Amino acid sequence: MKPFAYERPVDVSSAVTTVAGRPEASFLAGGTNLVDLMKMEVLTPELLVDVRHLVSRRIETLPGGGLRIGAGVSNNELAADRRIRRRYPVLSQALLAGASYQLRNLATVGGNFLQRTRCPYFRDVTMPCNKREPGTGCAARDGHQRDLAVLGASDSCVATHPSDMAVAMAALDAVVHTVGPAGERSIQVNELYRSPADGPERDTVLERGELITAVELPASPVAATSRYRKVRDRASYAFALVSVAAALEVRDGSVTEVRLALGGVAHKPWRAATAERALLGRPATEANFRAAAEAELAAAQALAGNAFKVPLARNTVVSMLRTLTEEA
Ligand SMILES: Cc1cc2nc3c(=O)[nH]c(=O)nc-3n(C[C@H](O)[C@H](O)[C@H](O)COP(=O)(O)OP(=O)(O)OC[C@H]3O[C@@H](n4cnc5c(N)ncnc54)[C@H](O)[C@@H]3O)c2cc1C
Ligand code: SF4
């Protein structure tokens, strides 16, 4: 690992100023992704600015019934919180489907959103990769394709976003709060991630030095009937081939509310808005679930090695909606 300096600033504004002013500086939270990438020399920051003690580790109930989650809350603390388990079970299940107990104790909410892709060519500095080194090409297109994206990819990058938590957050319409050099702002999780067509080296719309301080979950009665399902190559310690976060309300046999997001299929958590529109007001039948999933996946562009993801995503959506209907 290359030598680096370490700083523990006293407040948020000095952390933001330091990272904004120094291109070789990086925020450090739990370090479970960043330090891995430093060991492989995929990332080589010269200065780590520790922010874990600066951002809140509290989960607060908001006046309207939503929750505000500090960016420093660990993945395990969030998954175990009684309010999350009862009112947003999809989020607790998504967190528990990720990594290991020990890693989730260190990993933070802020770091989880910003973890980098697990594309093997991104993590191998001997291979061309537009995300790691712009303009060098994409080794994945003609390489190992099993984990690649089928929705929203570009010629320059076909990688997927690895976070389980972010898929649940996308389905729940969560909003990320930040402090950056230009002040504070709020960003819908569904607008946090950039398209790989616009330069795959930048994953998100965040500016250099912009710190995630918290994330808010709006009050959502339908979220109490929600679930997360992750399909992967082995039962634990593996990233999603396909995952589905869903919440459903059925009245008199028809869908009155639905939230649907997919993981493992795109460069970002994929909010399945087309499928949601196709379902709303329709009878909650298997045929309609299938038609909605197919409408969402109509734009899919698969490669030979990841074409299985399209029927897998469709079937997982159908099975999940069937389960939620039976439970309702
Ligand atoms: C073996 C292994 C298995 C895993 N399996 C899964 C899995 O199945 N599913 C899954 O979702 N994840 C999985 N993970 C990834 C894990 O969830 C992430 O590593 C973790 O969530 C990152 O959080 P962190 O606090 O450690 O971030 P760090 O590693 O400290 O930081 C990650 C990035 O976020 C930036 N950052 C951190 N905090 C902030 C902030 N507040 N504001 C702005 N920028 C910030 C850092 O600069 C860095 O770029 C796995 C990881 C490992 C090592
Ligand atoms: S898919 Fe993206 S991350 Fe993977 S090698 Fe290609 S450019 Fe790099």
Short mmCIF file of C-alpha atoms and ligand atoms in Angstrom, two decimals:
data_model
loop_
_atom_site.label_atom_id
_atom_site.label_comp_id
_atom_site.label_asym_id
_atom_site.label_seq_id
_atom_site.Cartn_x
_atom_site.Cartn_y
_atom_site.Cartn_z
CA MET A 1 0.00 0.00 0.00
CA LYS A 2 1.25 3.47 -0.83
CA PRO A 3 1.99 5.74 2.17
CA PHE A 4 -0.80 8.15 3.11
CA ALA A 5 -1.53 10.76 5.77
CA TYR A 6 -4.48 10.59 8.18
CA GLU A 7 -6.47 13.49 9.67
CA ARG A 8 -9.30 13.72 12.17
CA PRO A 9 -10.82 17.17 11.62
CA VAL A 10 -12.72 18.83 14.45
CA ASP A 11 -15.82 19.71 12.48
CA VAL A 12 -17.73 19.06 9.25
CA SER A 13 -16.73 22.34 7.60
CA SER A 14 -12.99 21.72 7.95
CA ALA A 15 -13.43 18.15 6.63
CA VAL A 16 -15.32 19.50 3.61
CA THR A 17 -12.79 22.30 2.99
CA THR A 18 -9.83 19.91 3.20
CA VAL A 19 -11.24 17.31 0.77
CA ALA A 20 -12.66 19.95 -1.59
CA GLY A 21 -9.28 21.67 -1.85
CA ARG A 22 -7.09 18.60 -2.27
CA PRO A 23 -7.77 16.22 -5.20
CA GLU A 24 -5.65 13.52 -3.57
CA ALA A 25 -7.71 13.54 -0.33
CA SER A 26 -10.61 11.21 0.46
CA PHE A 27 -13.18 10.89 3.23
CA LEU A 28 -12.79 7.79 5.36
CA ALA A 29 -15.71 6.17 7.21
CA GLY A 30 -15.62 2.45 8.14
CA GLY A 31 -12.92 1.88 5.53
CA THR A 32 -14.33 -1.52 4.51
CA ASN A 33 -14.39 -0.55 0.84
CA LEU A 34 -11.88 2.29 0.59
CA VAL A 35 -9.03 0.53 2.41
CA ASP A 36 -9.57 -2.65 0.35
CA LEU A 37 -9.19 -0.60 -2.83
CA MET A 38 -6.10 1.13 -1.43
CA LYS A 39 -4.45 -2.21 -0.71
CA MET A 40 -4.95 -3.15 -4.37
CA GLU A 41 -3.76 0.34 -5.45
CA VAL A 42 -7.03 0.86 -7.32
CA LEU A 43 -7.36 4.06 -5.28
CA THR A 44 -4.29 5.87 -4.00
CA PRO A 45 -5.38 8.82 -1.86
CA GLU A 46 -2.52 10.64 -0.17
CA LEU A 47 -4.69 11.92 2.66
CA LEU A 48 -7.56 10.20 4.48
CA VAL A 49 -9.94 12.55 6.28
CA ASP A 50 -11.75 10.57 8.93
CA VAL A 51 -15.39 11.63 9.18
CA ARG A 52 -16.91 8.87 11.25
CA HIS A 53 -16.85 10.91 14.47
CA LEU A 54 -18.27 13.97 12.65
CA VAL A 55 -21.48 12.60 11.18
CA SER A 56 -24.37 11.55 13.38
CA ARG A 57 -24.76 7.98 14.59
CA ARG A 58 -28.36 8.53 15.62
CA ILE A 59 -31.69 7.49 14.11
CA GLU A 60 -34.32 10.11 14.88
CA THR A 61 -38.09 10.06 14.39
CA LEU A 62 -39.29 13.05 12.36
CA PRO A 63 -42.49 15.01 13.12
CA GLY A 64 -44.28 13.64 10.01
CA GLY A 65 -43.49 10.04 11.01
CA GLY A 66 -40.39 9.51 8.84
CA LEU A 67 -36.89 8.76 10.11
CA ARG A 68 -33.60 10.66 9.84
CA ILE A 69 -30.60 8.35 9.84
CA GLY A 70 -27.13 9.79 10.55
CA ALA A 71 -24.52 8.91 7.90
CA GLY A 72 -22.34 7.38 10.63
CA VAL A 73 -24.94 4.81 11.73
CA SER A 74 -23.47 1.36 11.15
CA ASN A 75 -25.19 -1.11 8.82
CA ASN A 76 -25.90 -3.44 11.75
CA GLU A 77 -27.31 -0.67 13.98
CA LEU A 78 -29.67 0.35 11.19
CA ALA A 79 -30.76 -3.21 10.40
CA ALA A 80 -31.48 -3.89 14.09
CA ASP A 81 -33.42 -0.72 14.83
CA ARG A 82 -36.94 -1.62 15.95
CA ARG A 83 -38.57 1.19 13.90
CA ILE A 84 -36.76 0.08 10.75
CA ARG A 85 -37.69 -3.57 11.25
CA ARG A 86 -41.34 -2.77 11.86
CA ARG A 87 -41.97 0.12 9.45
CA TYR A 88 -39.37 -0.47 6.72
CA PRO A 89 -38.58 -4.21 6.83
CA VAL A 90 -37.22 -4.12 3.26
CA LEU A 91 -34.33 -1.96 4.48
CA SER A 92 -33.43 -4.18 7.41
CA GLN A 93 -33.54 -7.28 5.16
CA ALA A 94 -31.39 -5.61 2.49
CA LEU A 95 -28.74 -4.65 5.03
CA LEU A 96 -28.66 -8.12 6.56
CA ALA A 97 -28.27 -9.65 3.09
CA GLY A 98 -24.97 -7.79 2.66
CA ALA A 99 -21.40 -8.59 3.72
CA SER A 100 -20.80 -10.23 7.12
CA TYR A 101 -21.68 -9.35 10.71
CA GLN A 102 -18.18 -8.01 11.37
CA LEU A 103 -18.14 -5.88 8.21
CA ARG A 104 -21.61 -4.50 8.92
CA ASN A 105 -20.42 -3.38 12.35
CA LEU A 106 -17.83 -1.14 10.69
CA ALA A 107 -19.64 -0.16 7.49
CA THR A 108 -21.59 3.10 7.66
CA VAL A 109 -24.68 4.32 5.84
CA GLY A 110 -22.70 7.08 4.04
CA GLY A 111 -19.97 4.67 2.92
CA ASN A 112 -22.49 2.05 1.81
CA PHE A 113 -24.07 4.46 -0.70
CA LEU A 114 -20.64 5.31 -2.12
CA GLN A 115 -19.01 1.88 -2.26
CA ARG A 116 -17.46 1.23 -5.68
CA THR A 117 -18.42 -1.42 -8.21
CA ARG A 118 -17.22 -5.01 -7.74
CA CYS A 119 -16.44 -5.33 -11.48
CA PRO A 120 -13.29 -7.51 -11.37
CA TYR A 121 -11.55 -5.39 -14.02
CA PHE A 122 -12.08 -2.23 -12.00
CA ARG A 123 -10.35 -3.97 -9.11
CA ASP A 124 -7.39 -5.20 -11.21
CA VAL A 125 -4.94 -2.42 -12.04
CA THR A 126 -3.37 -4.44 -14.87
CA MET A 127 -6.61 -4.34 -16.90
CA PRO A 128 -8.13 -1.51 -18.96
CA CYS A 129 -11.08 0.11 -17.22
CA ASN A 130 -12.76 3.41 -18.09
CA LYS A 131 -14.09 3.78 -14.58
CA ARG A 132 -10.68 3.46 -12.92
CA GLU A 133 -8.66 5.12 -15.67
CA PRO A 134 -10.78 7.12 -18.15
CA GLY A 135 -10.11 6.43 -21.80
CA THR A 136 -8.38 3.08 -21.36
CA GLY A 137 -11.33 0.96 -22.52
CA CYS A 138 -13.57 -1.63 -20.90
CA ALA A 139 -12.16 -5.10 -20.35
CA ALA A 140 -15.48 -6.43 -19.05
CA ARG A 141 -17.40 -6.25 -22.35
CA ASP A 142 -15.33 -9.06 -23.85
CA GLY A 143 -14.47 -10.66 -20.54
CA HIS A 144 -16.32 -12.16 -17.60
CA GLN A 145 -19.88 -10.90 -18.10
CA ARG A 146 -21.88 -12.70 -15.43
CA ASP A 147 -22.17 -9.73 -13.08
CA LEU A 148 -22.64 -6.98 -15.64
CA ALA A 149 -25.58 -4.62 -16.12
CA VAL A 150 -28.54 -5.24 -18.43
CA LEU A 151 -30.24 -1.85 -17.91
CA GLY A 152 -28.90 1.68 -18.38
CA ALA A 153 -25.36 0.61 -19.34
CA SER A 154 -23.23 2.41 -21.92
CA ASP A 155 -20.51 1.45 -24.40
CA SER A 156 -17.94 2.87 -22.00
CA CYS A 157 -19.03 0.94 -18.88
CA VAL A 158 -21.35 -2.00 -18.12
CA ALA A 159 -20.69 -2.29 -14.39
CA THR A 160 -23.35 -2.74 -11.70
CA HIS A 161 -23.71 -0.95 -8.40
CA PRO A 162 -23.12 -3.39 -5.56
CA SER A 163 -25.10 -1.91 -2.64
CA ASP A 164 -28.08 -3.82 -1.27
CA MET A 165 -29.02 -1.02 1.12
CA ALA A 166 -29.26 1.53 -1.71
CA VAL A 167 -31.81 -0.64 -3.57
CA ALA A 168 -34.13 -0.60 -0.56
CA MET A 169 -33.51 3.14 -0.09
CA ALA A 170 -34.45 3.74 -3.76
CA ALA A 171 -37.72 1.84 -3.35
CA LEU A 172 -38.49 3.86 -0.20
CA ASP A 173 -37.92 7.27 -1.87
CA ALA A 174 -35.13 8.08 0.57
CA VAL A 175 -33.42 11.47 0.43
CA VAL A 176 -29.70 11.98 1.06
CA HIS A 177 -28.56 15.16 2.87
CA THR A 178 -25.13 16.58 2.17
CA VAL A 179 -22.80 19.43 3.08
CA GLY A 180 -20.40 20.52 0.37
CA PRO A 181 -18.24 23.50 -0.59
CA ALA A 182 -21.39 25.17 -2.00
CA GLY A 183 -23.45 24.53 1.17
CA GLU A 184 -26.15 22.03 2.09
CA ARG A 185 -28.42 20.16 -0.30
CA SER A 186 -30.84 17.24 -0.45
CA ILE A 187 -30.77 14.63 -3.22
CA GLN A 188 -33.29 11.87 -3.91
CA VAL A 189 -31.47 8.51 -3.85
CA ASN A 190 -33.01 7.92 -7.25
CA GLU A 191 -31.08 10.95 -8.53
CA LEU A 192 -27.82 10.34 -6.67
CA TYR A 193 -26.14 8.07 -9.22
CA ARG A 194 -24.95 9.20 -12.67
CA SER A 195 -25.33 7.44 -15.99
CA PRO A 196 -22.12 5.68 -17.13
CA ALA A 197 -22.61 7.34 -20.53
CA ASP A 198 -21.60 10.70 -19.00
CA GLY A 199 -18.18 9.55 -17.80
CA PRO A 200 -18.11 6.31 -15.82
CA GLU A 201 -15.30 7.52 -13.56
CA ARG A 202 -17.83 9.53 -11.52
CA ASP A 203 -20.43 7.29 -9.90
CA THR A 204 -22.60 10.00 -8.36
CA VAL A 205 -23.65 13.62 -8.71
CA LEU A 206 -21.73 14.53 -5.53
CA GLU A 207 -19.06 17.19 -5.92
CA ARG A 208 -15.50 16.82 -4.62
CA GLY A 209 -15.60 17.38 -0.87
CA GLU A 210 -19.36 16.90 -0.57
CA LEU A 211 -20.09 14.94 2.59
CA ILE A 212 -23.20 12.83 3.16
CA THR A 213 -24.47 13.76 6.62
CA ALA A 214 -27.78 11.89 6.81
CA VAL A 215 -30.52 10.14 4.91
CA GLU A 216 -34.25 10.62 5.45
CA LEU A 217 -36.94 8.02 4.97
CA PRO A 218 -40.36 9.59 4.36
CA ALA A 219 -43.33 8.21 6.28
CA SER A 220 -44.79 5.45 4.13
CA PRO A 221 -47.58 3.15 5.34
CA VAL A 222 -47.02 0.78 2.38
CA ALA A 223 -43.40 0.28 3.49
CA ALA A 224 -44.64 -1.82 6.42
CA THR A 225 -45.56 -4.49 3.84
CA SER A 226 -42.21 -4.66 2.13
CA ARG A 227 -39.51 -7.22 1.46
CA TYR A 228 -36.05 -7.65 -0.03
CA ARG A 229 -34.96 -10.70 -1.99
CA LYS A 230 -31.39 -11.22 -3.16
CA VAL A 231 -30.45 -13.88 -5.71
CA ARG A 232 -26.75 -14.71 -5.68
CA ASP A 233 -24.27 -17.45 -6.43
CA ARG A 234 -24.03 -18.59 -2.80
CA ALA A 235 -26.11 -17.99 0.28
CA SER A 236 -23.82 -15.55 2.07
CA TYR A 237 -20.90 -13.26 1.44
CA ALA A 238 -21.79 -12.71 -2.23
CA PHE A 239 -23.11 -9.75 -4.18
CA ALA A 240 -26.49 -9.80 -5.91
CA LEU A 241 -26.89 -11.21 -9.39
CA VAL A 242 -30.36 -9.76 -9.15
CA SER A 243 -32.19 -8.33 -6.16
CA VAL A 244 -35.67 -6.94 -5.70
CA ALA A 245 -36.94 -4.46 -3.10
CA ALA A 246 -40.72 -4.26 -3.11
CA ALA A 247 -43.61 -2.85 -1.10
CA LEU A 248 -47.21 -3.60 -2.00
CA GLU A 249 -50.73 -2.70 -0.88
CA VAL A 250 -53.66 -4.68 -2.27
CA ARG A 251 -57.31 -3.75 -1.65
CA ASP A 252 -60.30 -5.68 -2.97
CA GLY A 253 -57.91 -7.67 -5.13
CA SER A 254 -56.32 -4.65 -6.83
CA VAL A 255 -52.96 -2.95 -6.38
CA THR A 256 -53.46 0.37 -4.61
CA GLU A 257 -49.79 1.13 -3.84
CA VAL A 258 -46.54 -0.34 -5.05
CA ARG A 259 -42.79 0.41 -4.77
CA LEU A 260 -40.31 -1.62 -6.76
CA ALA A 261 -36.54 -1.37 -7.22
CA LEU A 262 -33.99 -3.77 -8.71
CA GLY A 263 -30.37 -4.39 -7.75
CA GLY A 264 -27.55 -6.13 -9.63
CA VAL A 265 -28.92 -5.10 -13.03
CA ALA A 266 -27.67 -1.53 -13.52
CA HIS A 267 -25.03 1.03 -12.57
CA LYS A 268 -27.42 2.24 -9.88
CA PRO A 269 -30.30 0.91 -7.82
CA TRP A 270 -32.94 0.67 -10.53
CA ARG A 271 -36.32 2.12 -9.58
CA ALA A 272 -38.81 0.13 -11.65
CA ALA A 273 -41.16 3.04 -12.39
CA THR A 274 -42.55 1.48 -15.60
CA ALA A 275 -43.56 -1.67 -13.74
CA GLU A 276 -45.08 0.38 -10.91
CA ARG A 277 -47.25 2.33 -13.40
CA ALA A 278 -48.31 -0.92 -15.08
CA LEU A 279 -49.41 -2.39 -11.74
CA LEU A 280 -51.24 0.50 -10.13
CA GLY A 281 -55.01 0.02 -10.11
CA ARG A 282 -54.77 -3.41 -11.77
CA PRO A 283 -55.85 -6.75 -10.28
CA ALA A 284 -53.06 -8.31 -8.24
CA THR A 285 -52.67 -11.37 -10.45
CA GLU A 286 -49.63 -13.32 -11.51
CA ALA A 287 -50.30 -12.45 -15.17
CA ASN A 288 -50.26 -8.72 -14.37
CA PHE A 289 -47.11 -9.06 -12.25
CA ARG A 290 -45.39 -10.80 -15.16
CA ALA A 291 -46.58 -8.20 -17.70
CA ALA A 292 -45.34 -5.36 -15.46
CA ALA A 293 -41.91 -6.97 -14.98
CA GLU A 294 -41.65 -7.56 -18.73
CA ALA A 295 -42.56 -3.94 -19.45
CA GLU A 296 -39.75 -2.80 -17.14
CA LEU A 297 -37.24 -5.15 -18.72
CA ALA A 298 -38.24 -4.41 -22.33
CA ALA A 299 -35.31 -1.99 -22.57
CA ALA A 300 -32.80 -4.55 -21.30
CA GLN A 301 -29.65 -5.03 -23.38
CA ALA A 302 -27.85 -8.20 -22.40
CA LEU A 303 -24.51 -9.67 -23.37
CA ALA A 304 -24.03 -13.39 -23.91
CA GLY A 305 -22.76 -13.96 -20.36
CA ASN A 306 -25.43 -12.01 -18.46
CA ALA A 307 -28.57 -12.66 -20.57
CA PHE A 308 -29.84 -14.95 -17.80
CA LYS A 309 -30.41 -11.86 -15.65
CA VAL A 310 -33.43 -10.75 -17.69
CA PRO A 311 -35.65 -13.80 -16.98
CA LEU A 312 -34.14 -14.02 -13.49
CA ALA A 313 -35.16 -10.43 -12.72
CA ARG A 314 -38.64 -10.99 -14.18
CA ASN A 315 -39.19 -14.17 -12.18
CA THR A 316 -37.87 -12.65 -8.96
CA VAL A 317 -40.22 -9.67 -9.31
CA VAL A 318 -43.21 -11.97 -9.96
CA SER A 319 -42.35 -14.24 -7.06
CA MET A 320 -41.83 -11.30 -4.70
CA LEU A 321 -45.13 -9.65 -5.62
CA ARG A 322 -46.93 -12.98 -5.23
CA THR A 323 -45.45 -13.40 -1.74
CA LEU A 324 -46.44 -9.87 -0.72
CA THR A 325 -49.98 -10.37 -2.04
CA GLU A 326 -50.35 -13.60 -0.09
CA GLU A 327 -49.08 -11.89 3.05
CA ALA A 328 -51.39 -8.92 2.55
C1 LIG B 1 -16.04 -9.04 1.77
C2 LIG B 1 -17.07 -8.00 1.57
C3 LIG B 1 -18.37 -8.37 1.24
C4 LIG B 1 -19.34 -7.39 1.05
N1 LIG B 1 -20.60 -7.76 0.70
C5 LIG B 1 -21.55 -6.80 0.46
C6 LIG B 1 -22.86 -7.14 0.03
O1 LIG B 1 -23.19 -8.31 -0.13
N2 LIG B 1 -23.75 -6.13 -0.18
C7 LIG B 1 -23.41 -4.82 0.00
O2 LIG B 1 -24.26 -3.94 -0.20
N3 LIG B 1 -22.17 -4.46 0.39
C8 LIG B 1 -21.25 -5.42 0.60
N4 LIG B 1 -19.99 -5.06 0.97
C9 LIG B 1 -19.62 -3.64 0.93
C10 LIG B 1 -19.87 -2.90 2.22
O3 LIG B 1 -21.25 -2.75 2.40
C11 LIG B 1 -19.18 -1.54 2.05
O4 LIG B 1 -17.79 -1.78 2.04
C12 LIG B 1 -19.53 -0.58 3.16
O5 LIG B 1 -20.91 -0.34 3.22
C13 LIG B 1 -18.80 0.74 2.96
O6 LIG B 1 -19.00 1.54 4.10
P1 LIG B 1 -17.76 2.17 4.88
O7 LIG B 1 -18.31 3.02 5.96
O8 LIG B 1 -16.79 1.12 5.30
O9 LIG B 1 -17.15 3.08 3.73
P2 LIG B 1 -15.63 3.45 3.38
O10 LIG B 1 -14.92 2.27 2.84
O11 LIG B 1 -15.00 4.18 4.51
O12 LIG B 1 -15.90 4.52 2.22
C14 LIG B 1 -16.45 4.15 0.98
C15 LIG B 1 -16.50 5.39 0.09
O13 LIG B 1 -17.43 6.30 0.59
C16 LIG B 1 -16.83 7.58 0.87
N5 LIG B 1 -17.52 8.06 2.07
C17 LIG B 1 -17.67 7.38 3.24
N6 LIG B 1 -18.49 8.07 4.07
C18 LIG B 1 -18.85 9.20 3.40
C19 LIG B 1 -19.72 10.30 3.71
N7 LIG B 1 -20.37 10.39 4.89
N8 LIG B 1 -19.87 11.28 2.77
C20 LIG B 1 -19.22 11.22 1.58
N9 LIG B 1 -18.38 10.21 1.25
C21 LIG B 1 -18.23 9.21 2.14
C22 LIG B 1 -15.35 7.29 1.04
O14 LIG B 1 -14.55 8.41 0.70
C23 LIG B 1 -15.17 6.15 0.04
O15 LIG B 1 -15.02 6.67 -1.25
C24 LIG B 1 -19.00 -6.02 1.20
C25 LIG B 1 -17.70 -5.64 1.56
C26 LIG B 1 -16.73 -6.60 1.74
C27 LIG B 1 -15.34 -6.19 2.12
S1 SF4 B 2 -17.59 -2.46 -16.86
FE1 SF4 B 2 -16.97 -0.44 -16.11
S2 SF4 B 2 -15.87 -0.93 -14.24
FE2 SF4 B 2 -15.92 -2.83 -15.45
S3 SF4 B 2 -14.08 -2.80 -16.77
FE3 SF4 B 2 -15.72 -1.85 -17.93
S4 SF4 B 2 -15.39 0.33 -17.50
FE4 SF4 B 2 -14.34 -0.77 -15.89
#
